[in-house]
CSV table of C-alpha atoms and ligand atoms in Angstrom, one decimal:
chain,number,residue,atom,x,y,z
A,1,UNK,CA,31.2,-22.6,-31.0
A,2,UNK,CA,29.6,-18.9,-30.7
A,3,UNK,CA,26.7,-19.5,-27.9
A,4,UNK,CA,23.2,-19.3,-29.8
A,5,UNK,CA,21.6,-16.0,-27.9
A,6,UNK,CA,18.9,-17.4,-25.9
A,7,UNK,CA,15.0,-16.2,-27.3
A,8,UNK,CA,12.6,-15.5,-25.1
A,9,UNK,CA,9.6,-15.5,-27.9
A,10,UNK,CA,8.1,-18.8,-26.2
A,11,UNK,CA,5.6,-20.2,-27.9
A,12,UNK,CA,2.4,-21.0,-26.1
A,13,UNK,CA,4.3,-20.4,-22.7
A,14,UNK,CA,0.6,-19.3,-21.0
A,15,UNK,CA,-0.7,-22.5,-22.2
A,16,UNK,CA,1.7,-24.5,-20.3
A,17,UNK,CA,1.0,-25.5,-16.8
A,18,UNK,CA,3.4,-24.6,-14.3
A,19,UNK,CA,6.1,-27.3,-14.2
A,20,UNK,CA,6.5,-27.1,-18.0
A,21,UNK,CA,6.9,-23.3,-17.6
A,22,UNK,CA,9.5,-23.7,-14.6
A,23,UNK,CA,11.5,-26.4,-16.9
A,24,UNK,CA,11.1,-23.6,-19.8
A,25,UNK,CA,12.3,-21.2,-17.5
A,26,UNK,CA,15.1,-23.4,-16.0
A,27,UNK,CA,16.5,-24.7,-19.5
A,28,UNK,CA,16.0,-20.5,-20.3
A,29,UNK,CA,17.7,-19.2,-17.1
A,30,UNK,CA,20.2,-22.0,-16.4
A,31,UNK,CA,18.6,-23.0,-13.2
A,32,UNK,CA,19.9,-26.4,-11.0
A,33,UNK,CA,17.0,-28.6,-9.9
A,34,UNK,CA,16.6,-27.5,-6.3
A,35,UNK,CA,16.1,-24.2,-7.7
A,36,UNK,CA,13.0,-25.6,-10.2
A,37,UNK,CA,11.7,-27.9,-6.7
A,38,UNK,CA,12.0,-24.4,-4.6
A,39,UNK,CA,10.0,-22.7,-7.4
A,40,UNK,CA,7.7,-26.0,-6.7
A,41,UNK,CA,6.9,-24.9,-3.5
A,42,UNK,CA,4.3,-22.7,-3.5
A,43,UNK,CA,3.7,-22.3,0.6
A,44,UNK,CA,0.7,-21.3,2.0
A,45,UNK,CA,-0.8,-20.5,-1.6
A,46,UNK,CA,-2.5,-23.8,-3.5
A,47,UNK,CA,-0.2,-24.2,-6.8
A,48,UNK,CA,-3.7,-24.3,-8.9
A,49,UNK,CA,-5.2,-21.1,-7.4
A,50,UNK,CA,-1.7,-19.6,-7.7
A,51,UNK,CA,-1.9,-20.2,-11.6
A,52,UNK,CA,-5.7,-18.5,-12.0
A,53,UNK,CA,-4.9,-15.6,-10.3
A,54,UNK,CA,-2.1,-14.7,-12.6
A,55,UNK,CA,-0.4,-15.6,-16.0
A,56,UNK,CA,2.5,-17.7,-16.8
A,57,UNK,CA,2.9,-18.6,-13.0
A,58,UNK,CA,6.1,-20.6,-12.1
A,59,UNK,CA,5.6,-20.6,-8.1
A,60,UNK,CA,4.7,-18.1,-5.4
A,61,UNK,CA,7.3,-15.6,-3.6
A,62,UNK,CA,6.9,-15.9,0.3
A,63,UNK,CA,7.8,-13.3,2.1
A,64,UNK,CA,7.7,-13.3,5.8
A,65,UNK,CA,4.4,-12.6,8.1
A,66,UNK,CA,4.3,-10.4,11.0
A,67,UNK,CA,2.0,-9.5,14.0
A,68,UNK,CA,2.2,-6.1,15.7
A,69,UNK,CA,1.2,-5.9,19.0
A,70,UNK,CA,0.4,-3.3,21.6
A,71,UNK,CA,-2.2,-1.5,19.0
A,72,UNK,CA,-5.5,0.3,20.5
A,73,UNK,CA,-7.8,1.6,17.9
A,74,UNK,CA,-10.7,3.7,18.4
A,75,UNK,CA,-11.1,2.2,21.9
A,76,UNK,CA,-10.2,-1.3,20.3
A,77,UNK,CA,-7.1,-3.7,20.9
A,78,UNK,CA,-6.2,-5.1,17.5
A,79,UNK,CA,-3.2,-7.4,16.5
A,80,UNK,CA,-1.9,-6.3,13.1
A,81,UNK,CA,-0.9,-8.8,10.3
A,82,UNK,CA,1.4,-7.4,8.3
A,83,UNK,CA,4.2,-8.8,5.4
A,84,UNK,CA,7.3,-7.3,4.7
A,85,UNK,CA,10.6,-7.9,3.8
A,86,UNK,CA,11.7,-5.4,5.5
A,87,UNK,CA,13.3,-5.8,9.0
A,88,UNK,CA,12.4,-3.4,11.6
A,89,UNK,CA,8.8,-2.3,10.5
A,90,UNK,CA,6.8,-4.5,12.8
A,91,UNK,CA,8.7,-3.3,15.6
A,92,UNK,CA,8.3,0.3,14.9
A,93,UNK,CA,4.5,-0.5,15.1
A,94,UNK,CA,4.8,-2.2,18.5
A,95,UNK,CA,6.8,0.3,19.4
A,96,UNK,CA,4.6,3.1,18.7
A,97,UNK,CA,1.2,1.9,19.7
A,98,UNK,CA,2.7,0.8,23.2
A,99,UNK,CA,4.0,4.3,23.9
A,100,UNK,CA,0.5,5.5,23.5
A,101,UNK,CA,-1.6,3.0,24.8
A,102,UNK,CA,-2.3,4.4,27.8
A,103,UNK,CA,-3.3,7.4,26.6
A,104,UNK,CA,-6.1,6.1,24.6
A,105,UNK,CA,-4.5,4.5,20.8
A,106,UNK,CA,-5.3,5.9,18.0
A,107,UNK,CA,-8.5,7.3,17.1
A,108,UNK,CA,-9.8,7.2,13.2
A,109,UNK,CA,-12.2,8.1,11.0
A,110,UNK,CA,-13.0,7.6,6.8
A,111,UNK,CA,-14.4,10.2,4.9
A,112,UNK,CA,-16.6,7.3,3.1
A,113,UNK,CA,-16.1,4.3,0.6
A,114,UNK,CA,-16.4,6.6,-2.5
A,115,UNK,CA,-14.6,5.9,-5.9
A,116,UNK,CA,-14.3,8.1,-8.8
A,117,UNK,CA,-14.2,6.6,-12.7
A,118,UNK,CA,-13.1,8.9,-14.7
A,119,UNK,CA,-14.7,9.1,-18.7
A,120,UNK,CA,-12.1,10.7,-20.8
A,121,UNK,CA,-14.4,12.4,-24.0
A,122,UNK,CA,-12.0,14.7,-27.0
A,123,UNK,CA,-12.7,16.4,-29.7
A,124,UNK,CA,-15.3,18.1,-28.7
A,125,UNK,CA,-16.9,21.1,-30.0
A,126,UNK,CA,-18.5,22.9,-27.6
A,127,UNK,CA,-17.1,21.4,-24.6
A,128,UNK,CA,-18.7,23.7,-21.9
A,129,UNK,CA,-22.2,23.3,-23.3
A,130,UNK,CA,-21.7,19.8,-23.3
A,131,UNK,CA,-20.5,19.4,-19.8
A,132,UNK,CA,-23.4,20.8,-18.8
A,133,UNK,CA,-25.8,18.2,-21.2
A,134,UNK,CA,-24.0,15.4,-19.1
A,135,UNK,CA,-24.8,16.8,-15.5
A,136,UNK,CA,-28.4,17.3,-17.2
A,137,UNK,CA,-28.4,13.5,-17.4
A,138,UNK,CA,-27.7,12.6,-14.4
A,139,UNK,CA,-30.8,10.7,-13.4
A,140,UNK,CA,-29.4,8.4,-16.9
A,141,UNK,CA,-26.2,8.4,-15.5
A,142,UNK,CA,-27.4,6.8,-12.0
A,143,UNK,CA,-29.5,3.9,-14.4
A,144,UNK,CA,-26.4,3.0,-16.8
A,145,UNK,CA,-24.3,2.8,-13.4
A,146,UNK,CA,-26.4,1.2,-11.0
A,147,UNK,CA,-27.8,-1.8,-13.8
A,148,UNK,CA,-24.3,-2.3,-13.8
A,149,UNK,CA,-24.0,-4.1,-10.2
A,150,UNK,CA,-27.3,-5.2,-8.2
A,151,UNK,CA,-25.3,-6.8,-6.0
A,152,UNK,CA,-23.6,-3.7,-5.1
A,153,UNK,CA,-27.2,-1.9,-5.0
A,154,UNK,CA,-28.2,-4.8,-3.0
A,155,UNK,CA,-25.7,-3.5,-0.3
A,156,UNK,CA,-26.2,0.0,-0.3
A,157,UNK,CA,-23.5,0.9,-2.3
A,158,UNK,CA,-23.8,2.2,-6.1
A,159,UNK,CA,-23.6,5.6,-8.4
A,160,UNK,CA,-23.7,8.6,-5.9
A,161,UNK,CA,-22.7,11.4,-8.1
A,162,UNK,CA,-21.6,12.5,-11.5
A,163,UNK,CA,-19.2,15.6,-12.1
A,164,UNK,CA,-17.6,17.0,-15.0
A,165,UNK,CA,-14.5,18.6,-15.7
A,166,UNK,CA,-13.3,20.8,-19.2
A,167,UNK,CA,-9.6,19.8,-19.0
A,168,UNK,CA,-6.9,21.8,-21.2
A,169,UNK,CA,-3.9,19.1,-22.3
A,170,UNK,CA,-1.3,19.4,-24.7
A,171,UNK,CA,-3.8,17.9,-26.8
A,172,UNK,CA,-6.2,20.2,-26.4
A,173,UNK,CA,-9.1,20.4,-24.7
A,174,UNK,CA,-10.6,17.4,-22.9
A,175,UNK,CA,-13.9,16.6,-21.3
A,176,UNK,CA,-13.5,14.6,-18.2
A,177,UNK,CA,-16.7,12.9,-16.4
A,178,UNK,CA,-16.2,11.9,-13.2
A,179,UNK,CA,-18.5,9.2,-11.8
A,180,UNK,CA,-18.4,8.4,-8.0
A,181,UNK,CA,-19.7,5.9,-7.1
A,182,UNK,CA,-19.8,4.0,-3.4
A,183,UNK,CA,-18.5,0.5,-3.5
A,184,UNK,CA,-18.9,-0.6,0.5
A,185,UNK,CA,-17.1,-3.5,1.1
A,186,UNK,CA,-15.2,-3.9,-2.7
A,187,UNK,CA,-12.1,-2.0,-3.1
A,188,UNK,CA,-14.6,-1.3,-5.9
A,189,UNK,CA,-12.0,-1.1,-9.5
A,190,UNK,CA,-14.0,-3.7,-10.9
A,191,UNK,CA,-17.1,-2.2,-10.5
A,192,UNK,CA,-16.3,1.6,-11.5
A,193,UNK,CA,-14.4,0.6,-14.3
A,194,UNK,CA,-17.5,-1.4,-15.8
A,195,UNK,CA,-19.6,1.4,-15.2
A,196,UNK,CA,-17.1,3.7,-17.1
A,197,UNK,CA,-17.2,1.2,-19.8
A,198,UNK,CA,-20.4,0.7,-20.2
A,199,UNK,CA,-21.8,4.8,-19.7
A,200,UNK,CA,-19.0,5.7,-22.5
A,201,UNK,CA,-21.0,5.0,-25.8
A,202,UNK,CA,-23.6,7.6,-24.1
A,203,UNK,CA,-20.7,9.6,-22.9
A,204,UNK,CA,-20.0,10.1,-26.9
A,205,UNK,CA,-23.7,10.9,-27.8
A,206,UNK,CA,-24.4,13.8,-25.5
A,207,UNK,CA,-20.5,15.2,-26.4
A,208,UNK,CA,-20.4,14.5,-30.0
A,209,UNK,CA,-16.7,13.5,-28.3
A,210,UNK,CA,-14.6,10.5,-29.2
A,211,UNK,CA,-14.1,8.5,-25.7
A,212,UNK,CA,-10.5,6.8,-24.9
A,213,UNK,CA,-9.8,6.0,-21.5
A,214,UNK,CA,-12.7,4.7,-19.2
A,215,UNK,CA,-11.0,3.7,-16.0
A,216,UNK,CA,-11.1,4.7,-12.0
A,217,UNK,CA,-8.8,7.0,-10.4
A,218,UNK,CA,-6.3,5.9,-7.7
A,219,UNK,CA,-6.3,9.5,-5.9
A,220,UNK,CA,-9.3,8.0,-4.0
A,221,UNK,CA,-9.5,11.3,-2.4
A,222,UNK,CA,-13.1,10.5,-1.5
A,223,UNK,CA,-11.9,7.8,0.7
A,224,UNK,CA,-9.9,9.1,3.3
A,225,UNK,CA,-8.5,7.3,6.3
A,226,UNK,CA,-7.8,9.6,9.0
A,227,UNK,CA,-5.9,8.8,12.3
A,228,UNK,CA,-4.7,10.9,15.0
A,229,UNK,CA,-2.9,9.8,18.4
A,230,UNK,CA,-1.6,11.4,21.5
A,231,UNK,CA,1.8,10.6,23.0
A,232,UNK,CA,2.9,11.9,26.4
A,233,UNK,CA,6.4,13.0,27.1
A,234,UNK,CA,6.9,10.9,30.0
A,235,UNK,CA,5.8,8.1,27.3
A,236,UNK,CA,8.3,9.5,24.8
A,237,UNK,CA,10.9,9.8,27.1
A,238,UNK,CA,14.8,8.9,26.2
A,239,UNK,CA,17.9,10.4,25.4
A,240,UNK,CA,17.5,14.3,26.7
A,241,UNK,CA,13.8,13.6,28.0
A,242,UNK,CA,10.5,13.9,26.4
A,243,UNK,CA,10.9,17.3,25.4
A,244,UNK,CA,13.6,16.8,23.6
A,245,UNK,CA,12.2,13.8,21.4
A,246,UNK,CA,8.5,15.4,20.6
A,247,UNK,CA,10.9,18.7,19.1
A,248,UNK,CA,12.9,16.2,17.0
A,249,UNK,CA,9.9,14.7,15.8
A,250,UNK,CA,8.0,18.2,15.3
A,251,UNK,CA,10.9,19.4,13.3
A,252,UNK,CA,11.3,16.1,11.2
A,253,UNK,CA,7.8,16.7,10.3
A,254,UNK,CA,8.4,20.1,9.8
A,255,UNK,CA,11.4,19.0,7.2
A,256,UNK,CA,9.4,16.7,5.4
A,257,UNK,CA,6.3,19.1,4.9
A,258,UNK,CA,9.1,22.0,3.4
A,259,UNK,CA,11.1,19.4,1.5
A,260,UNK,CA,10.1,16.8,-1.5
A,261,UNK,CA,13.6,14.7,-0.9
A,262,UNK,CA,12.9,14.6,2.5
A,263,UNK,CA,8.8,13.7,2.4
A,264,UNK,CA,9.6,11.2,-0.1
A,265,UNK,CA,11.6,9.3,2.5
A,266,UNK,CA,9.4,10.1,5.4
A,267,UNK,CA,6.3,8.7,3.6
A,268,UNK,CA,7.9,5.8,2.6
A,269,UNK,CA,7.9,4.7,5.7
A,270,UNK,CA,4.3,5.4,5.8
A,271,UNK,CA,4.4,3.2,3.6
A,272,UNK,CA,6.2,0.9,5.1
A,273,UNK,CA,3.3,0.1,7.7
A,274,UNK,CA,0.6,0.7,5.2
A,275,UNK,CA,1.8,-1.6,2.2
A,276,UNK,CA,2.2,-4.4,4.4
A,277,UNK,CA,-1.3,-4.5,6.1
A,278,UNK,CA,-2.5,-3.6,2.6
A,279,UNK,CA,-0.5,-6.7,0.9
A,280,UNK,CA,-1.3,-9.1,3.9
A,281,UNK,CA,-5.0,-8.9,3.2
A,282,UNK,CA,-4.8,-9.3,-0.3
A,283,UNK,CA,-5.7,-5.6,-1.2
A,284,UNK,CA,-3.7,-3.9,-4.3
A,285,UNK,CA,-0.6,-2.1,-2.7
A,286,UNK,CA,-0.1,-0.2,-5.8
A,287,UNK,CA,-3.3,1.5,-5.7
A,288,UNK,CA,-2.7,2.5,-2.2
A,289,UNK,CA,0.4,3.3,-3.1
A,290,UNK,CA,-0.1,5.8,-5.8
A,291,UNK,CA,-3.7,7.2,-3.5
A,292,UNK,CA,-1.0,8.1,-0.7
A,293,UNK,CA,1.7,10.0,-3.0
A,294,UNK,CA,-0.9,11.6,-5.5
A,295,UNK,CA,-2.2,12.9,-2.3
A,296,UNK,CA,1.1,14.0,-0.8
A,297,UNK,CA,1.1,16.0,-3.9
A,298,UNK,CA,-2.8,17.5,-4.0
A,299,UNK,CA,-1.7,20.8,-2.8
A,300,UNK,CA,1.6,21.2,-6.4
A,301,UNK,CA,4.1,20.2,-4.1
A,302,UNK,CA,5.1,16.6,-2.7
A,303,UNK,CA,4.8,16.8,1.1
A,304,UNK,CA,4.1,14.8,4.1
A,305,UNK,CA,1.1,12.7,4.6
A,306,UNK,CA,1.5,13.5,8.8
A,307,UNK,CA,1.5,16.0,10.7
A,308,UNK,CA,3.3,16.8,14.2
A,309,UNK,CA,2.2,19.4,16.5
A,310,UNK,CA,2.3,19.8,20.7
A,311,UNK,CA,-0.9,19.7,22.5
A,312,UNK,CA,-1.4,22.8,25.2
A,313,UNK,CA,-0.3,20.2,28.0
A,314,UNK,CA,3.3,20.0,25.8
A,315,UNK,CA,2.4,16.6,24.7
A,316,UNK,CA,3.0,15.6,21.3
A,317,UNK,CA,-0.1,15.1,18.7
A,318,UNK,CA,0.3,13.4,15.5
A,319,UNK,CA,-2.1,13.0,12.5
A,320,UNK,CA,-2.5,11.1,9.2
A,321,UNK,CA,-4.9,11.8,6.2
A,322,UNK,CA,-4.6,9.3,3.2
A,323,UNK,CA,-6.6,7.8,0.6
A,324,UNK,CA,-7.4,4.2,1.0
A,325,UNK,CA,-8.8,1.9,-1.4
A,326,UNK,CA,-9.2,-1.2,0.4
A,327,UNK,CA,-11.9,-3.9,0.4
A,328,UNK,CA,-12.6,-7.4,2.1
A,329,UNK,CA,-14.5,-8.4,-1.2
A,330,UNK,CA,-12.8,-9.6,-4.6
A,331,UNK,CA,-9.5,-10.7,-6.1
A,332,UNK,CA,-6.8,-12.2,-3.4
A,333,UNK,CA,-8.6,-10.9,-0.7
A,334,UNK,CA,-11.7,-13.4,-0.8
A,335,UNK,CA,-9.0,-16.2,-2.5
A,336,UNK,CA,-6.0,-16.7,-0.6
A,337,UNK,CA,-6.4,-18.1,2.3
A,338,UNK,CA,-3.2,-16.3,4.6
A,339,UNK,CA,-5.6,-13.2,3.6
A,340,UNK,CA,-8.1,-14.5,5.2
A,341,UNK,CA,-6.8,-15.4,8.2
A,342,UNK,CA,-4.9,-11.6,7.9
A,343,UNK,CA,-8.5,-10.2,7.8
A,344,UNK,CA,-9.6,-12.5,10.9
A,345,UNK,CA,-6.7,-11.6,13.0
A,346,UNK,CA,-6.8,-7.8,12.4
A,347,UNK,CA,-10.8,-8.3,13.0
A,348,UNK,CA,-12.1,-6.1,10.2
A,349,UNK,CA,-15.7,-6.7,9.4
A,350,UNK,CA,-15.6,-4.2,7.4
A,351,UNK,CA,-13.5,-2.4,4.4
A,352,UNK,CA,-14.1,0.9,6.5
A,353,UNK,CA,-12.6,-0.4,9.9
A,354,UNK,CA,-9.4,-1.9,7.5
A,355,UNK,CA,-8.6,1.1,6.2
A,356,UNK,CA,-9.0,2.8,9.7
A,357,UNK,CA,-6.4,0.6,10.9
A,358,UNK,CA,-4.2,0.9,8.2
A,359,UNK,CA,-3.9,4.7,8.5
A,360,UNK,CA,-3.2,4.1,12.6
A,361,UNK,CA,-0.6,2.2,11.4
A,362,UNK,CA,0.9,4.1,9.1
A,363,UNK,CA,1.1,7.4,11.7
A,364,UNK,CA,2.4,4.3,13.9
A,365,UNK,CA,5.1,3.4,11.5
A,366,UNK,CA,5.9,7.4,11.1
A,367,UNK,CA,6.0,8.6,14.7
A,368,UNK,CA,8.7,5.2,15.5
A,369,UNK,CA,10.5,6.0,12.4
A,370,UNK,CA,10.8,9.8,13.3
A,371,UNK,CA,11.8,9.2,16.8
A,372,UNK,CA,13.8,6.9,16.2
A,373,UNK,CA,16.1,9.2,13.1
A,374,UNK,CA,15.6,12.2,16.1
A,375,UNK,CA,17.2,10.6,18.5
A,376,UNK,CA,19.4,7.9,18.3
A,377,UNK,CA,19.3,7.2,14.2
A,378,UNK,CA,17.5,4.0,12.7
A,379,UNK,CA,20.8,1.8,12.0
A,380,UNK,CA,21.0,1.0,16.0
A,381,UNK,CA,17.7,-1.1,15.6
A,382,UNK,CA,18.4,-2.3,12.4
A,383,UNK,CA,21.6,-4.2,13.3
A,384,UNK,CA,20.8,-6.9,15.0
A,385,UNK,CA,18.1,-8.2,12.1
A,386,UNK,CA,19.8,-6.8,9.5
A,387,UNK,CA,23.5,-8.5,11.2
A,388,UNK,CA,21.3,-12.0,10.7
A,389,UNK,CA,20.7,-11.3,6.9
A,390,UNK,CA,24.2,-10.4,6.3
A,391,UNK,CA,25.5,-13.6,8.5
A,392,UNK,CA,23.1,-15.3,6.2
A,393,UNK,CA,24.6,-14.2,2.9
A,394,UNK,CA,27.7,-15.0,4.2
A,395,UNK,CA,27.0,-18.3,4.3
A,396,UNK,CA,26.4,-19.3,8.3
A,397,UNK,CA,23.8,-21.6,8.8
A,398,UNK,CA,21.7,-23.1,12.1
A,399,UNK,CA,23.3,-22.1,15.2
A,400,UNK,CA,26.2,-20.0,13.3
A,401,UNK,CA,23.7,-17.0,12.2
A,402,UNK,CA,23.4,-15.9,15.8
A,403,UNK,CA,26.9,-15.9,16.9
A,404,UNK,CA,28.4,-14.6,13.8
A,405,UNK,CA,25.2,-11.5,14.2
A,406,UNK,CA,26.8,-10.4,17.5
A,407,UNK,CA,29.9,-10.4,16.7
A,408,UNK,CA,29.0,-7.8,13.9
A,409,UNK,CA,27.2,-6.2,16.0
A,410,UNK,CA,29.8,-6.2,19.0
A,411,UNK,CA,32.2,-5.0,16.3
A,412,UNK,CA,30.1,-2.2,15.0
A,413,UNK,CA,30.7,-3.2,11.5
A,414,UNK,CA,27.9,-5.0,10.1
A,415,UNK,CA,29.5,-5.9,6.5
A,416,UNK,CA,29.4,-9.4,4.7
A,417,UNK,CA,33.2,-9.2,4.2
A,418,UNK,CA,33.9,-9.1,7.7
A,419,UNK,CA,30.8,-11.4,8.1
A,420,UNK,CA,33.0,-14.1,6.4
A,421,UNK,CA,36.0,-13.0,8.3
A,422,UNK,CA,34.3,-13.8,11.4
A,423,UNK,CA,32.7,-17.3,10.1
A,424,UNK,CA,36.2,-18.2,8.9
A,425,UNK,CA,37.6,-18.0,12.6
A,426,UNK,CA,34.5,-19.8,13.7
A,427,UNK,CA,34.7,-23.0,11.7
A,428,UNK,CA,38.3,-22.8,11.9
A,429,UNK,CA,38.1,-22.8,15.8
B,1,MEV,C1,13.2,3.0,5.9
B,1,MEV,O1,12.6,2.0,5.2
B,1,MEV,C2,12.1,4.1,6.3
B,1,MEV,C3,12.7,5.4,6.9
B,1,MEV,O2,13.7,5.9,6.0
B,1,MEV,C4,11.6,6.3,7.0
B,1,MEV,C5,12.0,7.8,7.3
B,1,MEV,O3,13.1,8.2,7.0
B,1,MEV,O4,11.1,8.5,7.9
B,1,MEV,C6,13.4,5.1,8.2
């Protein structure tokens, strides 16, 4: 019998409620039963609330919760919550914000809590003229925008400023308003995007101009987080001295600012530390995500979003500049409850002291991850999780994981193959 190719045009699949979907899924995907009761299990995230803030949900994907310690910001000790996947990366924070504790943390700053919709107007005539018949209107503008969000108002946030940009495209030419607006507390998508959508009929009457897209822009570059930090040689120390590691560092900075293979590495590991603050508090990692690289390209060319330098004393300073679009207001943020408790334990009262700390910890993340490739290489501090993952997948259990992880380790060769080699000889003894 020729096997009937499976269809995955599933009628009314979003109408479902979860367990019908997972038994769709499971008839669909060929999955056993304690696959469909692990798909159950929706952790820390209530099934129903799981199910509103998505479509088609089948269950939740955990993924372990760290706290970094040892971090001093702007005077401040703060415990960092952070969720990754990704072995190594609280450590490098620890690591980081311990070796310049005592010289003060990491001090910060944010250019403001400014977003920027932008109004997309083409075909039209007299483009220039009509740039200037929208930054006429601005006192319109600011009503359209502002009736948009009282509550917003209420707070102190709300339109700010309106600019206007004559954009030549492929397509020709393009009129581009920019609205910016200040959204406080809200990561602030929501509320830019309505104003957008509700200023672009107008948009069209001053321009003559057919609008498309009415949406924000994720190179939140009037958003900044800014952090800087000191670290001391005698802090710094290891293999060759102090000296020795700030140059490495200095020069891996230097590498990553001349080269686009090498900054796209080097900010990922800014990353690294930012995405996982940024995803335990509920706040959209993508939009960070594509803030920090649009940014990293501002200038035509991808670089690095740090920089290294040595003080006059011969200490080593280090710097970040990103954009970041984070909020404490909205979406998963308010609604799941492990964000919550995220936003309690890194004790942000506000969206501007978040995305303070979430710079610090990506120049955190950096300097580690820069020392660390200077000096010895990363894999040294990567074995020993990374040996327990791959003793896992091997198929150790309970006590097993930990003696089969050293003996990779001890053996220098942290492969599943010998993983299983190793096992074998254990269950056999
Ligand atoms: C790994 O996830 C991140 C690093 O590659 C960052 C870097 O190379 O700077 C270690």
């Amino acid at each position: 019998m020729p096997n009937t190719p499976r269809n995955s045009r599933i009628s009314g699949f979003h109408r479902m409620s979860p367990q019908e979907r997972r038994d769709t899924v499971a008839g669909f995907a060929g999955l056993d039963a304690a696959a469909v009761e692990r798909l159950a299990d929706t952790g820390n995230l209530d099934a129903g609330l799981a199910d509103r803030l998505i479509e088609n949900v089948v269950g939740t994907m955990n993924i372990p919760l760290g706290v970094a310690t040892n971090m001093k910001v702007d005077g401040e000790d703060v415990l960092i919550p952070m969720a990754t996947e990704e072995s190594s990366v609280v450590a490098a924070v620890c690591n980081a914000g311990r070796q310049c504790y005592e010289t003060g943390g990491f001090t910060t700053s944010l250019s403001g809590t400014l977003m920027i919709a932008q109004i997309q107007a083409v075909g039209v005539a007299d483009p220039h003229a009509a740039r200037l018949r929208i930054l006429d209107r601005r006192d319109a503008i600011r009503e359209v925008c502002d009736g948009c969000d009282p509550i917003l108002l209420g707070l102190g946030g709300g339109f700010r400023d309106v600019e206007v940009r004559v954009l030549e495209t492929a397509g020709g030419t393009m009129l581009i308003t920019h609205l910016i607006v200040d959204t406080r507390d809200a990561m602030g998508a929501n509320a830019v995007n309505t104003m957008a959508e509700k200023l672009a009929p107008r948009i069209e009457e001053w321009t003559g101009g057919r609008v498309y897209l009415r949406i924000l822009s994720n190179l939140a570059d009037r958003r900044l987080a800014r952090a800087h930090a000191v670290w001391h040689l005698d802090a710094i120390g290891g293999q060759g001295g102090g000296e020795a590691v700030r140059d490495g560092i200095v020069s891996a900075y230097q590498f990553a600012a001349a080269d686009p293979y090498r900054a796209a590495t080097h900010n990922k590991g800014i990353m690294n530390g930012v995405s996982a603050v940024v995803l335990a508090t509920g706040n959209d990692t993508r939009a960070v995500e594509a803030g920090a690289h649009a940014y990293a390209a501002r200038n035509g060319s991808y670089s690095s979003l740090t920089r290294y330098e040595v003080t006059k004393d011969g200490h080593l300073s280090g710097s970040i500049e990103l954009p970041m679009a984070v909020g404490l207001i909205g979406g998963a943020t308010k609604l799941h409850p492990t964000a919550q408790t995220c936003l309690k334990i890194v004790g942000a009262t506000s969206a501007e002291r978040l995305a303070r700390v979430i710079a610090a910890v990506g120049l955190a993340q950096n300097f580690s991850a820069l020392k660390a490739l200077a000096t010895t290489g990363i894999q040294k501090g990567h074995m020993a999780l990374h040996a327990q993952n791959i003793a896992m997948m091997a198929g150790a259990v309970g006590e097993e994981i930990e003696r089969v992880a050293r003996a990779l380790v001890e053996r220098g060769t942290v492969r599943i193959d010998v993983a299983q080699a190793v096992l074998g000889e254990l269950r056999g003894a």
